[in-house]
XYZ file of C-alpha atoms in Angstrom:
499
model
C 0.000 0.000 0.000
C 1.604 3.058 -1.351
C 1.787 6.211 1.408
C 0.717 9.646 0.834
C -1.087 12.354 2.177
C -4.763 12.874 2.474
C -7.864 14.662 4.259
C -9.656 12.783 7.502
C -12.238 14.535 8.816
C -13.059 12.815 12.035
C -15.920 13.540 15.457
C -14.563 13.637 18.581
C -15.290 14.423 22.184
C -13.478 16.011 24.245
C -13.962 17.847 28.011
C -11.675 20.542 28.480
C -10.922 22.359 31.313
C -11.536 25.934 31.230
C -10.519 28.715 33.549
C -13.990 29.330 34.794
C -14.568 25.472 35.529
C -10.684 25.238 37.119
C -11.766 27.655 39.661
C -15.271 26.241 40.290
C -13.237 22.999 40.993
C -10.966 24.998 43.694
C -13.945 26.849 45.355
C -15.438 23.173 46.291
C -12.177 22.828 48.748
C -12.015 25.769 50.131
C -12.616 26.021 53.959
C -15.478 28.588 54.494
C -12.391 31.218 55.895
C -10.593 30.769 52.542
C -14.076 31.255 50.642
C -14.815 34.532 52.427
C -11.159 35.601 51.470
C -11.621 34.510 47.915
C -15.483 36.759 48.173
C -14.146 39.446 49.458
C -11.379 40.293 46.921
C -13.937 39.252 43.881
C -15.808 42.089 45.594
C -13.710 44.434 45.648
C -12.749 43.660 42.035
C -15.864 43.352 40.392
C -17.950 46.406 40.633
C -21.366 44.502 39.174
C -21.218 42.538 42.735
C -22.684 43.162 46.099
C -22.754 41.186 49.647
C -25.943 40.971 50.844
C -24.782 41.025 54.121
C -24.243 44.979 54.140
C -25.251 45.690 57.711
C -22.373 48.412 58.581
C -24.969 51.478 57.669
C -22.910 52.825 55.297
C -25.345 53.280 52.420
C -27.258 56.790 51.716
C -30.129 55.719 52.247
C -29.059 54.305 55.908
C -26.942 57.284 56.386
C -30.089 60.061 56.212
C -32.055 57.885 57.531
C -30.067 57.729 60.871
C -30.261 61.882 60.328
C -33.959 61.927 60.398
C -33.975 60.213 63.481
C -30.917 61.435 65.211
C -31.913 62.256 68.750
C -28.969 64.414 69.526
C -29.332 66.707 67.055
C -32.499 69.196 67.912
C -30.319 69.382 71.775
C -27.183 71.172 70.056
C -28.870 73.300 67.947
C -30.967 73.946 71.174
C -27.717 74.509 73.396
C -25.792 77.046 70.277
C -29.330 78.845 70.603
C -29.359 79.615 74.515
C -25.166 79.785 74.823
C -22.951 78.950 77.664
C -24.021 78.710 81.631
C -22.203 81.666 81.794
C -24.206 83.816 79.153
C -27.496 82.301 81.351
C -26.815 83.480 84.218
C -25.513 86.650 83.376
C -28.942 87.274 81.663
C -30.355 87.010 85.549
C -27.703 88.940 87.273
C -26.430 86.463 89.115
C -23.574 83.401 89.402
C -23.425 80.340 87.360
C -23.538 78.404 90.845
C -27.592 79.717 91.354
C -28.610 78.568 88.200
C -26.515 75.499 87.521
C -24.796 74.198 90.233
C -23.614 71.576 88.431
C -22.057 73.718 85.586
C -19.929 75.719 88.098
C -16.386 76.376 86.803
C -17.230 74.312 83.697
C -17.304 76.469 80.835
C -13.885 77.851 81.703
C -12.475 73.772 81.488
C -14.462 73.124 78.197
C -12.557 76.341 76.900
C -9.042 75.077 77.269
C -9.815 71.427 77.294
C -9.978 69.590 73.820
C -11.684 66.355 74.132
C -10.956 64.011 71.013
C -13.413 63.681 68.396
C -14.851 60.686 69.279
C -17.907 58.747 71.919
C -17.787 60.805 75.040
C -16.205 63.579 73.688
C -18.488 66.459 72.551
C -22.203 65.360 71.803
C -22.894 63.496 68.993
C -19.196 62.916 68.165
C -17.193 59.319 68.526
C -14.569 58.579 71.427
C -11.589 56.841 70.834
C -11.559 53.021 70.527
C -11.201 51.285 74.078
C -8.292 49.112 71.773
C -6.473 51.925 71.843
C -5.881 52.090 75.159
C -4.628 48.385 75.995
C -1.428 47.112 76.351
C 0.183 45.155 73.738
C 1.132 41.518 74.741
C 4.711 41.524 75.054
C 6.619 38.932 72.864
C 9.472 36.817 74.363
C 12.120 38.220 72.496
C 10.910 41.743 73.741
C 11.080 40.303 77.204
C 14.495 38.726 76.501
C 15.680 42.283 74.835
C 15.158 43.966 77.694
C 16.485 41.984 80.425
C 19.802 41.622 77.806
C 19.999 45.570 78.227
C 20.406 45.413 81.531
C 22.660 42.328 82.047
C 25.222 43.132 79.438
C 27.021 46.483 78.545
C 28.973 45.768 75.587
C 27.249 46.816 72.335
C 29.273 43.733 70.893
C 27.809 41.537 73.305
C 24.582 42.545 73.214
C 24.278 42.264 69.163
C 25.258 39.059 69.955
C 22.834 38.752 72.658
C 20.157 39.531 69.939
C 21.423 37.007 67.969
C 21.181 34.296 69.961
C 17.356 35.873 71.127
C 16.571 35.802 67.074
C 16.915 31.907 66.803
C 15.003 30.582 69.730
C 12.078 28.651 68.505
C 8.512 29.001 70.051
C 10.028 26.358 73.045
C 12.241 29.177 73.794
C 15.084 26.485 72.583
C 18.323 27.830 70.635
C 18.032 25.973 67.551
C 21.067 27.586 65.709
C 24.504 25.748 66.134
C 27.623 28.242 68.441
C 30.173 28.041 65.797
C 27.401 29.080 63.249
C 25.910 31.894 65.075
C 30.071 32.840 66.014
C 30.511 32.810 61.898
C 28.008 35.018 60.707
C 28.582 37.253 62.925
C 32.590 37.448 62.815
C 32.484 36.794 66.470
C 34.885 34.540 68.810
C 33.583 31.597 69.264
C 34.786 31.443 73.026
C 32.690 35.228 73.098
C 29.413 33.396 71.620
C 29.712 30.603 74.213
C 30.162 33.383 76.892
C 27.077 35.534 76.250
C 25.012 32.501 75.935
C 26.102 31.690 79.519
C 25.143 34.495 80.908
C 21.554 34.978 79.056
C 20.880 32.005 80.190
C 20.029 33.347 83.090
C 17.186 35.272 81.967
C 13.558 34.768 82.735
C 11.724 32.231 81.960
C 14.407 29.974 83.459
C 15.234 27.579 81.015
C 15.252 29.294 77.574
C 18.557 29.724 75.232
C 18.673 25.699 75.926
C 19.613 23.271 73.257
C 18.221 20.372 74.471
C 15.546 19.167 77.362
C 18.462 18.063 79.732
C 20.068 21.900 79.130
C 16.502 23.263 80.045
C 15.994 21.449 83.002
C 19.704 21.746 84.249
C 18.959 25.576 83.929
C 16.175 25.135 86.391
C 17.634 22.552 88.766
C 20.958 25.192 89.066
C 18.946 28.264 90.290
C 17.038 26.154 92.588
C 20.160 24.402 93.919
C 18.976 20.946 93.101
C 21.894 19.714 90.175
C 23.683 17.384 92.178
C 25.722 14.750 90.454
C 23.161 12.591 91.202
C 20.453 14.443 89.108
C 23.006 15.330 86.458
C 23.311 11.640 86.202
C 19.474 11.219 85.736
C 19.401 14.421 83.220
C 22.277 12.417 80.902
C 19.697 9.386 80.754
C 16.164 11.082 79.734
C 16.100 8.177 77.552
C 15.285 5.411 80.520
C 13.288 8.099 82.387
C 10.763 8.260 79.082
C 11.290 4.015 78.587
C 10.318 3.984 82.603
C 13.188 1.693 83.152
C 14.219 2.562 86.678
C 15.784 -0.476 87.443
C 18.467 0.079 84.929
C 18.512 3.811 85.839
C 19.312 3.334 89.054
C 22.485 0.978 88.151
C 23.506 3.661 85.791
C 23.809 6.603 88.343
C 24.187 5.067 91.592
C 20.618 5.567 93.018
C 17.655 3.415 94.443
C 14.396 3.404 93.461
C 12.706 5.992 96.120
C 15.668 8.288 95.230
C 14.805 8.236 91.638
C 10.894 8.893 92.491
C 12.213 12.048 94.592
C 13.866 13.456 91.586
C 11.456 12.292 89.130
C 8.936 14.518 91.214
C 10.993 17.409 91.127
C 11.437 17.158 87.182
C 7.732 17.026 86.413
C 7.435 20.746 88.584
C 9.977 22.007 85.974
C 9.185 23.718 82.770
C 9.815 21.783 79.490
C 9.067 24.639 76.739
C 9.592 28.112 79.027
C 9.023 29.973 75.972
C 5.131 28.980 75.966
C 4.310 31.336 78.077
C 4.624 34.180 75.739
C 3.091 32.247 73.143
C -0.210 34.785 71.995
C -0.957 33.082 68.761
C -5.206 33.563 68.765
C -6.910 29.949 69.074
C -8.988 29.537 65.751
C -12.779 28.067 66.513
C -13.773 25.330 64.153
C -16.870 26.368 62.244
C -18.934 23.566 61.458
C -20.676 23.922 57.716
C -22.959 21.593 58.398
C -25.466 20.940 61.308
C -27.036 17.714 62.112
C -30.415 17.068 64.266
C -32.015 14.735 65.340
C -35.509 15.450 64.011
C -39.165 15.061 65.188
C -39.884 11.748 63.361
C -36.605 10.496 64.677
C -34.524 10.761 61.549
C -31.330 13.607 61.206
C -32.010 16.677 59.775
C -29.083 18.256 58.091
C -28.755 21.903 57.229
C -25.901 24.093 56.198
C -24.267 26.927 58.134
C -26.241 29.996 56.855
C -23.384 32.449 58.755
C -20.458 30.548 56.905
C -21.946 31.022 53.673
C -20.993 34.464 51.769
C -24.061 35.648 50.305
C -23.447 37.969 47.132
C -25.916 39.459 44.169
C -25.180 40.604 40.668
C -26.406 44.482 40.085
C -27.833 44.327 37.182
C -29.891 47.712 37.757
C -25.935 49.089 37.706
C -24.777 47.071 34.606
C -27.760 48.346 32.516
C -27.468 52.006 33.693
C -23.405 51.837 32.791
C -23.361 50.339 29.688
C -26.197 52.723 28.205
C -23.509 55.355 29.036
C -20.425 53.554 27.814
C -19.219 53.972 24.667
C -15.270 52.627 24.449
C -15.305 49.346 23.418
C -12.867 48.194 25.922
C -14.957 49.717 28.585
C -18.207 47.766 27.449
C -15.644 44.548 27.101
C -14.865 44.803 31.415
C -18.562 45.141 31.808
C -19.538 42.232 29.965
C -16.124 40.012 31.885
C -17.230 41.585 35.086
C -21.118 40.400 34.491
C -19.921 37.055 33.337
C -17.665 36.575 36.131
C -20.167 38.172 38.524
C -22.987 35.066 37.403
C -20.492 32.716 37.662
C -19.654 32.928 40.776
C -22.980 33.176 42.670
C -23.912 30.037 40.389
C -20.630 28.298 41.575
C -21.072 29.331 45.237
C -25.056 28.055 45.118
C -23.532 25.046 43.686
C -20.523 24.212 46.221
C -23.737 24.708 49.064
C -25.681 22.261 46.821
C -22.820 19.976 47.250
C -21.551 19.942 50.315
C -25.684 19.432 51.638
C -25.867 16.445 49.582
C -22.837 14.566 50.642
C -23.530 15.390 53.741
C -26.956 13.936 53.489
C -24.883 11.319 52.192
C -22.314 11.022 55.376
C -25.603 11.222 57.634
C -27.110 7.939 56.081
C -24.782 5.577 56.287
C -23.085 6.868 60.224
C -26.663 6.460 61.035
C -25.227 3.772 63.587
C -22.570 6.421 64.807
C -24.910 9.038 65.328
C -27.231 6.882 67.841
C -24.678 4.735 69.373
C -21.205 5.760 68.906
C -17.871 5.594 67.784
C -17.924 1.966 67.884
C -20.975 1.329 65.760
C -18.852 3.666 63.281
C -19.394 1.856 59.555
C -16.466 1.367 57.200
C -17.080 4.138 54.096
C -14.805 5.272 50.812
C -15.135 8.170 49.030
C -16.114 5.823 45.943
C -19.222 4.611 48.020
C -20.396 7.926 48.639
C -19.839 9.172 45.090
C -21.532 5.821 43.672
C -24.804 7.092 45.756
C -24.575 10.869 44.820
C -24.015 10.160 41.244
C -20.827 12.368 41.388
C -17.183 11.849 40.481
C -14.547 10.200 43.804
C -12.730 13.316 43.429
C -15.275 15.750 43.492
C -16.613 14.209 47.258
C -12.474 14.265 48.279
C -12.859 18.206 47.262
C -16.131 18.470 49.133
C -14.653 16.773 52.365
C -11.718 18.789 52.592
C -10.980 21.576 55.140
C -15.346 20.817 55.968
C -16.638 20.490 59.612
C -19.712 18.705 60.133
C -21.555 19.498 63.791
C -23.202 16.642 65.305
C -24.635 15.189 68.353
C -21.678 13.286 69.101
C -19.279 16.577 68.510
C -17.751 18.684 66.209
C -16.038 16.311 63.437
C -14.013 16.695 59.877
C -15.675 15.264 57.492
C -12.643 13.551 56.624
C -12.832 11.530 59.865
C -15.830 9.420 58.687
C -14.140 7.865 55.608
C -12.064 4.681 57.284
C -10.511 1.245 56.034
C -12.780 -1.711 56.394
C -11.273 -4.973 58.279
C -12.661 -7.906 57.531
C -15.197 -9.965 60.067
C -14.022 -13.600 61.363
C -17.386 -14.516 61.576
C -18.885 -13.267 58.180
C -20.550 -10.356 58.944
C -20.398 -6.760 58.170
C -16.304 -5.823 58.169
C -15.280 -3.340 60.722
C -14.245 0.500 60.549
C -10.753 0.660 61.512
C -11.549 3.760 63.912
C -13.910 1.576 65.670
C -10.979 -0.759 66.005
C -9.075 1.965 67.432
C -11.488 2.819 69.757
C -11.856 -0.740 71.221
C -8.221 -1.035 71.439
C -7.606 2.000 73.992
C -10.645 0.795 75.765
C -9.200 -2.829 76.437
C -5.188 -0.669 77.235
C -7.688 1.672 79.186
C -8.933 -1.178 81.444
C -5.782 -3.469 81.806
C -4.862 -3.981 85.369
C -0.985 -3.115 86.300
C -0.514 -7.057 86.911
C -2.043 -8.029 83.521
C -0.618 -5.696 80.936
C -2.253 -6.811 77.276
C 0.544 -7.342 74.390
C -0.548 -6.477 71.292
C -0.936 -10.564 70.309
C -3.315 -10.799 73.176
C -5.061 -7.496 71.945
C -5.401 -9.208 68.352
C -6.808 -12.499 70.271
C -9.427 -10.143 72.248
C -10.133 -8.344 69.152
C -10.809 -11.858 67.141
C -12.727 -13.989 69.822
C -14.968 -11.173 71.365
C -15.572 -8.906 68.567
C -14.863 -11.082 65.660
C -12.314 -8.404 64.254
C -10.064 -10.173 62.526
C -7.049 -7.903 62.675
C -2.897 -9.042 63.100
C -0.711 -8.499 65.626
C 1.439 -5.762 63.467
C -1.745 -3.830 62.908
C -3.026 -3.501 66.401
C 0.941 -2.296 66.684
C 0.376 0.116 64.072
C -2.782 1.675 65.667
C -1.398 1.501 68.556
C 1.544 3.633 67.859
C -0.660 6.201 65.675
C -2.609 6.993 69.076
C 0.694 7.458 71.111
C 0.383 4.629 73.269
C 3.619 2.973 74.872
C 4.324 -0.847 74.487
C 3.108 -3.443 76.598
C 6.686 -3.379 78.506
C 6.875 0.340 79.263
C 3.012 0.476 80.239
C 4.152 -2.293 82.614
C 6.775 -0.042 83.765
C 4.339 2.801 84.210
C 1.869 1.312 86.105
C 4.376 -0.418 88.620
C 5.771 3.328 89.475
C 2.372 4.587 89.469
C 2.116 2.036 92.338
C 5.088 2.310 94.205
């Protein structure tokens, strides 16, 4: 067959991604904080849109509305009618004090005193913010800054002071290396190590440390408690966290009620000194979605109206504009701006849409969860949820993402309900694996100090009265992933616990 070149014409389909459906994609995993961000800027952007949650009385129509009704108003015009106490009482021939007692030696203050334009000032007018008046929260490198001031003289010194205060960590550990901090600042290394001894000293005992044994050892020196003894027990943190006394006490010479003492003494110490100073604002979780229990006994699931940003296309605006505009590139923003404006209250009305229905979703198949508990928690994928909502696995992984879900058991991720399944020894429905969890700390929460359960005896519990059919390494693996110690140091623990 001889080649050469000819014409196909061929049909094909194709879904490509545009711009517009890219970012309706990203709005679906946005947390309601980063949506509101996202709003807000579109907002300010696009002058076809408006929030519907104008309440800040800022329009006209609010604005003379609040002067028809302003009850301050008739009293100054009332009080620049009459004039001053003084002016009064002169009118009757006689002293401010007859007429107002109250206004005596007043008008000669209001003369020479300003008051800011603000609430509480003159009538009618606004008084400074009560913000304004607070102290700021001091940092802990403002606290260390000044206590360096006064403990060292040397403008060398104290730049290396500052230093040393610029690479703590929020522990109020020294994370930089000496010989680092001495080479980048052209400094003696024996100069560094100095200054460092000496801020050491600073409050919060315990900070400029580069390690827990250095913190503590900080502490235990101002309180007079580092005896060779507990510097002994500070060089072996390691069998203090494994609970292995018996070896510790070989290793530094002590018995066992010595090694209690001084155990109790560490625990009234500090770890991380530099938390006090730590003012980061705690972020609430918002849940998006609400679920009741309703009147017929079912769940009743309903979004987070005050989560939602709520925004309207002017179209009033974009047909009194473009009657006036006459540049082409002008009417070209105006139709971008009205195109983006419908876009994105159709995208926002259909992330809500959503997010409600795999929710709904969630609801009915944790209906065991909701009534009885984490243990009655079923096994779910993303791909049986987006079977049953007739939408795409990745579009429910968007939906999930950075989404709280409120319900009578507590505030949860929605993340949280998607687990593994483990399969059921006796043939019956397979088993979440956070239900597995759960029973696992329960049987470690119940063991008695002379029975301790190893994780082969947890797996045999598991199997025989739960029909979980789950191996040894996996209860390990759980285990681990909810910070719980091994069978030999929780034997440890709960023999000191006794002692």
């Amino acid at each position: 067959m001889a080649l050469s070149p000819r014409l196909d014409v061929r049909q094909t389909q194709t879904l490509t991604l545009t711009p517009q459906l890219m970012a309706s994609i990203r709005l679906l995993q946005l947390s309601h904080v980063e949506l509101g961000a996202f709003v807000e800027a579109e907002l300010m952007r696009n002058p076809l849109l408006e929030s519907t949650d104008a309440s800040d009385g800022d329009t006209p129509m609010e604005r003379e509305r609040a002067e028809e009704i302003d009850p301050y108003r008739d009293v100054v015009d009332h009080s620049d009618h009459l004039g001053s106490a003084t002016t009064i009482a002169d009118s009757f021939d006689t002293d401010v004090s007859n007429v107002f007692p109250e206004q005596s030696g007043q008008d000669s203050l209001s003369q020479s005193s300003s008051w800011p334009e603000g609430k509480g000032g003159a009538l009618g007018s606004e008084a400074p913010d009560i913000d304004q008046y607070v102290s700021a929260q001091i940092s802990l490198a403002d606290h260390l800054a000044d206590q360096v001031n006064l403990i060292l003289k040397d403008p060398a010194e104290r730049l290396i002071a500052r230093s040393l205060i610029d690479n703590l960590d929020e522990r109020g550990y020294l994370m930089a290396e000496i010989d680092q901090i001495a080479e980048q600042l052209g400094a003696d290394i024996d100069t560094v190590r100095a200054v460092l001894g000496r801020v050491q000293g600073c409050e919060p005992l315990g900070v400029f440390a580069r390690s827990l044994a250095e913190c503590l050892s900080i502490q235990l020196a101002e309180k007079d408690r580092l005896d060779p003894m507990m510097a002994g027990l500070l060089a072996h943190l390691d069998l203090v966290a494994s609970h292995d006394l018996a070896l510790l006490g070989k290793k530094i010479g002590a018995d066992r009620e010595d090694i209690l003492d001084m155990l109790a003494e560490l625990r009234e110490l500090d770890p991380r000194p530099g938390r006090a100073f730590d003012f980061t604002p705690v972020q609430s979780v918002v849940p998006d979605v609400f679920v009741k229990r309703g009147n017929d006994g079912g769940w009743q699931v309903e979004l987070n109206s005050e989560v939602l940003p709520r925004v309207l296309v002017n179209r009033v605006y974009y047909a009194s504009i473009s009657k006036k505009t006459r540049d082409a590139e002008e009417k070209t923003f105006l139709v971008d701006c009205l195109n983006t404006a419908n876009w994105l209250t159709k995208s926002l009305d259909q992330r809500a849409q959503t997010i409600l229905k795999v929710a709904t979703e969630i609801v009915k198949q944790q209906d065991g969860f909701l009534r009885h508990g984490v243990s009655h928690l079923r096994p779910m994928t993303l791909k049986a949820v987006a079977t049953e909502i007739e939408m795409h696995e990745s579009t429910v992984s968007r939906v999930t993402a950075n989404k709280y879900i409120a319900t009578p058991r507590g505030l949860f991720e929605m993340k949280y309900f998607f687990t593994t399944a483990l399969n059921s020894s006796s043939g019956g429905d397979d088993h979440s694996a956070e239900a597995v969890r759960h029973r696992i700390r329960q049987l470690i929460d119940a063991e008695q100090p002379e029975v301790i359960l190893s994780d082969d005896t947890i797996a045999d519990v598991l199997k025989r009265e739960q029909g979980i059919d789950v191996a040894r390494r996996t209860v390990a693996k759980y285990r681990e992933g909810m910070g719980i110690a091994s069978s030999v140091i929780r034997r440890r623990q709960k023999k000191a616990q006794m002692a």
